[in-house]
CSV table of C-alpha atoms in Angstrom, one decimal:
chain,number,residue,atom,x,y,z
O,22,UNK,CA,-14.4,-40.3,-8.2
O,23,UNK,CA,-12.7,-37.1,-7.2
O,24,UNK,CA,-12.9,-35.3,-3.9
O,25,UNK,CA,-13.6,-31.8,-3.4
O,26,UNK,CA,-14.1,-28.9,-1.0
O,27,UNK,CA,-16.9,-26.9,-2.1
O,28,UNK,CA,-17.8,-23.6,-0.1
O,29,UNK,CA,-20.7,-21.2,-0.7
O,30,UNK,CA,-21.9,-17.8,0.2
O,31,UNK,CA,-25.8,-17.0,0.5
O,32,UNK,CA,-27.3,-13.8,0.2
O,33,UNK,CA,-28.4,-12.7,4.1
O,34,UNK,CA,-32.1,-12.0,3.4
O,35,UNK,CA,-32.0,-15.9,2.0
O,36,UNK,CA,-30.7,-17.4,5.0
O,37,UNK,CA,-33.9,-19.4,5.9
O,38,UNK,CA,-33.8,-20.8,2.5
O,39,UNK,CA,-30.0,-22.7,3.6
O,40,UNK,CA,-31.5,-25.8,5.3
O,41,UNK,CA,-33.3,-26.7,2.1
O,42,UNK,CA,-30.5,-25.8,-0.1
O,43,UNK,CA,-28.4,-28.2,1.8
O,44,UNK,CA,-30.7,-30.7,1.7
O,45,UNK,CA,-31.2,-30.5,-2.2
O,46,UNK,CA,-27.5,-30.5,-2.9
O,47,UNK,CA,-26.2,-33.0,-1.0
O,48,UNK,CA,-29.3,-34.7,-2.2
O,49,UNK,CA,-27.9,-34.6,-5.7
O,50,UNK,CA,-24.4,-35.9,-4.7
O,51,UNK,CA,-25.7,-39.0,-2.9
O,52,UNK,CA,-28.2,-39.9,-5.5
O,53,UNK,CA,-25.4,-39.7,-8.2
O,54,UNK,CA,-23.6,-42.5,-5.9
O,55,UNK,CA,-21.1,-39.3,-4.1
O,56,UNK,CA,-20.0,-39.3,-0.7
O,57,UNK,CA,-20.5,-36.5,1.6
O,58,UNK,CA,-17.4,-36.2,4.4
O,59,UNK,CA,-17.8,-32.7,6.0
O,60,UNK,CA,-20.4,-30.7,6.0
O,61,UNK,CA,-20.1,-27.5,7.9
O,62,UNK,CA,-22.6,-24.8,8.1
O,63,UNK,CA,-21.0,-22.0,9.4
O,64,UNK,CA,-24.1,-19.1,9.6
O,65,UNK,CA,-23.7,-15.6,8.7
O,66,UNK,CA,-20.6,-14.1,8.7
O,67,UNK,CA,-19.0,-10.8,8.5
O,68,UNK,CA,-17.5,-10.7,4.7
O,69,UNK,CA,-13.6,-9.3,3.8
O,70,UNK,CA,-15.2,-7.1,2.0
O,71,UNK,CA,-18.7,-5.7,0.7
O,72,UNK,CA,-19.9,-7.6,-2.3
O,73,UNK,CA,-23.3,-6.0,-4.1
O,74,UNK,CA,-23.3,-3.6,-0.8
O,75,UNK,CA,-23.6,-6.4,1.4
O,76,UNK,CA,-20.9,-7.1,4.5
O,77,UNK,CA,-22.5,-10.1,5.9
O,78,UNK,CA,-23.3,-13.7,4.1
O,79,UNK,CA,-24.4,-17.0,5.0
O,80,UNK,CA,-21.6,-19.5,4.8
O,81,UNK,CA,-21.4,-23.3,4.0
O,82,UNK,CA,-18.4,-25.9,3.6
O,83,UNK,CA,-18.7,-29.2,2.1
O,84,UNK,CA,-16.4,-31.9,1.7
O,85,UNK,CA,-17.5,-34.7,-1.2
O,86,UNK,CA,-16.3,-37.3,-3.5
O,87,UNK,CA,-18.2,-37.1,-6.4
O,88,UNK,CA,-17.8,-37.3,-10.2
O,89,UNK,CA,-17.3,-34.4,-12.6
O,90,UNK,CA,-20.5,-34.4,-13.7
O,91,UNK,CA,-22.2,-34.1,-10.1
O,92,UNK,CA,-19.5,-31.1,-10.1
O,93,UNK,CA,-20.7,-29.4,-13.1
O,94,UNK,CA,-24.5,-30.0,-12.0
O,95,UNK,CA,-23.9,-28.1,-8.8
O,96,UNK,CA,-21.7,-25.2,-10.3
O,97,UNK,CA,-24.7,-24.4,-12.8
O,98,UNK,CA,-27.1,-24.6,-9.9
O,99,UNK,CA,-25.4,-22.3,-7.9
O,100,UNK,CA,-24.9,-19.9,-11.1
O,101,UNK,CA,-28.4,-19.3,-11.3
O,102,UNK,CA,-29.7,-20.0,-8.2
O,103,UNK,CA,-29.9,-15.8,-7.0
O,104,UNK,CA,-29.4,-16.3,-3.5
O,105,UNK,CA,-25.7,-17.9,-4.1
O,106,UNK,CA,-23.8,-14.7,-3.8
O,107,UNK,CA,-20.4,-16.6,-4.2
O,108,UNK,CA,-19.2,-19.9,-4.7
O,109,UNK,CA,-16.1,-21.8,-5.4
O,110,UNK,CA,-15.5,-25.6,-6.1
O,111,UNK,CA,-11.9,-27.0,-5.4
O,112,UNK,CA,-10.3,-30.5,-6.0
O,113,UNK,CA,-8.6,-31.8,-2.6
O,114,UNK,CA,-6.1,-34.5,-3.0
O,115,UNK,CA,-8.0,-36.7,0.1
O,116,UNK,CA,-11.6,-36.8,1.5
O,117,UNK,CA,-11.4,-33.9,4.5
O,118,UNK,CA,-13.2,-35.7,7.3
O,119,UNK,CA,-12.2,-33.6,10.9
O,120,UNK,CA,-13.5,-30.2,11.7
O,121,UNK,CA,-12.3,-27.0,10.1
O,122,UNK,CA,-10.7,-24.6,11.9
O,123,UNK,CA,-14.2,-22.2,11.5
O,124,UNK,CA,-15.5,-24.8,13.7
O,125,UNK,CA,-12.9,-26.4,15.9
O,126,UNK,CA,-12.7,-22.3,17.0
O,127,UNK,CA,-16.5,-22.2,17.2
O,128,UNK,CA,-16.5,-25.9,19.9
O,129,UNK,CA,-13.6,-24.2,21.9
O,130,UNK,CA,-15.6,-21.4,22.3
O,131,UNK,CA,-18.7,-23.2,23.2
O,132,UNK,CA,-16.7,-25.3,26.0
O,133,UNK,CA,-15.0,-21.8,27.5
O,134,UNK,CA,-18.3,-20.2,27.7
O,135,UNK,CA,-19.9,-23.9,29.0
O,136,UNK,CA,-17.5,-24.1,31.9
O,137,UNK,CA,-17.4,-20.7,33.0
O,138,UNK,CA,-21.1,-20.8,33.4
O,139,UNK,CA,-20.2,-23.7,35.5
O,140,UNK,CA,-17.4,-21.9,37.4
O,141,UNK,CA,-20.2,-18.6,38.2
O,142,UNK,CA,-22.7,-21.7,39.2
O,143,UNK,CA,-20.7,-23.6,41.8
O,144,UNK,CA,-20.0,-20.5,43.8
O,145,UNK,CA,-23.6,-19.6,44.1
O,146,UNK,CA,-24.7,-23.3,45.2
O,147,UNK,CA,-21.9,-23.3,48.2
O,148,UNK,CA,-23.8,-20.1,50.1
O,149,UNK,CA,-27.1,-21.9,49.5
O,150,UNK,CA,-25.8,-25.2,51.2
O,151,UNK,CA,-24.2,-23.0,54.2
O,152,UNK,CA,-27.4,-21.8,55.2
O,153,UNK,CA,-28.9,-25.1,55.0
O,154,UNK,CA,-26.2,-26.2,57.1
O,155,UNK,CA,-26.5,-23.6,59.7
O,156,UNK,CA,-30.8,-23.6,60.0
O,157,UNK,CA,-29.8,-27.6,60.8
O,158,UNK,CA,-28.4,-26.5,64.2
């Protein structure tokens, strides 16, 4: 079995429909005996540039090891599946296993915003533990 990176852009309106689409593809891959190592979905996104007038798309990476026919079962799926705006398959030389850098920027993020909520927190608890303090004496 080969490995590939697979990534996929869904039509905006159709972003409810992602979940399932997921679901049913990597569905495919396990039940033809493929591995799934990274699977990344990365939400909507502003586009490079407009494609059928849109600017924004609904983006998702995978990472598998699957055989050729799995491959060609999931190109043709996302051919005439109309809420696959764009799509592109490519063989890796290895299975792909840590974070992109989509979402290693994404959990940086998360952990800057996370502890400067707990930075503007702390301040407001030390007041609140002074006046306890001082209705003590």
């Amino acid at each position: 079995m080969r490995h590939y990176e697979i990534v996929f852009m869904v039509h905006p309106d159709q972003s409810e429909q992602v979940a399932g689409m997921i679901e049913r593809y990597t569905g495919s891959i396990k039940d033809a005996g493929g591995e799934i190592h990274r699977l990344e979905d990365w939400g909507r996104r502003q586009m490079a540039y407009p494609i059928n007038k849109l600017h924004k798309a609904h983006y998702v990476l995978m990472n598998v090891e699957a055989e050729q026919s799995v491959i060609d079962e999931l190109e043709s799926s996302f051919r005439f599946n109309d809420a696959v705006i764009r799509n592109m398959i490519m063989r890796a030389k290895n299975a792909v296993t840590e974070p992109s850098p989509m979402m290693k920027a994404k959990e940086e993020r998360t952990e800057r915003f996370s502890k400067r909520d707990e930075r503007s927190e702390a301040p407001a608890e030390a007041p609140a533990k002074a006046e306890g303090e001082a209705e003590a004496e």
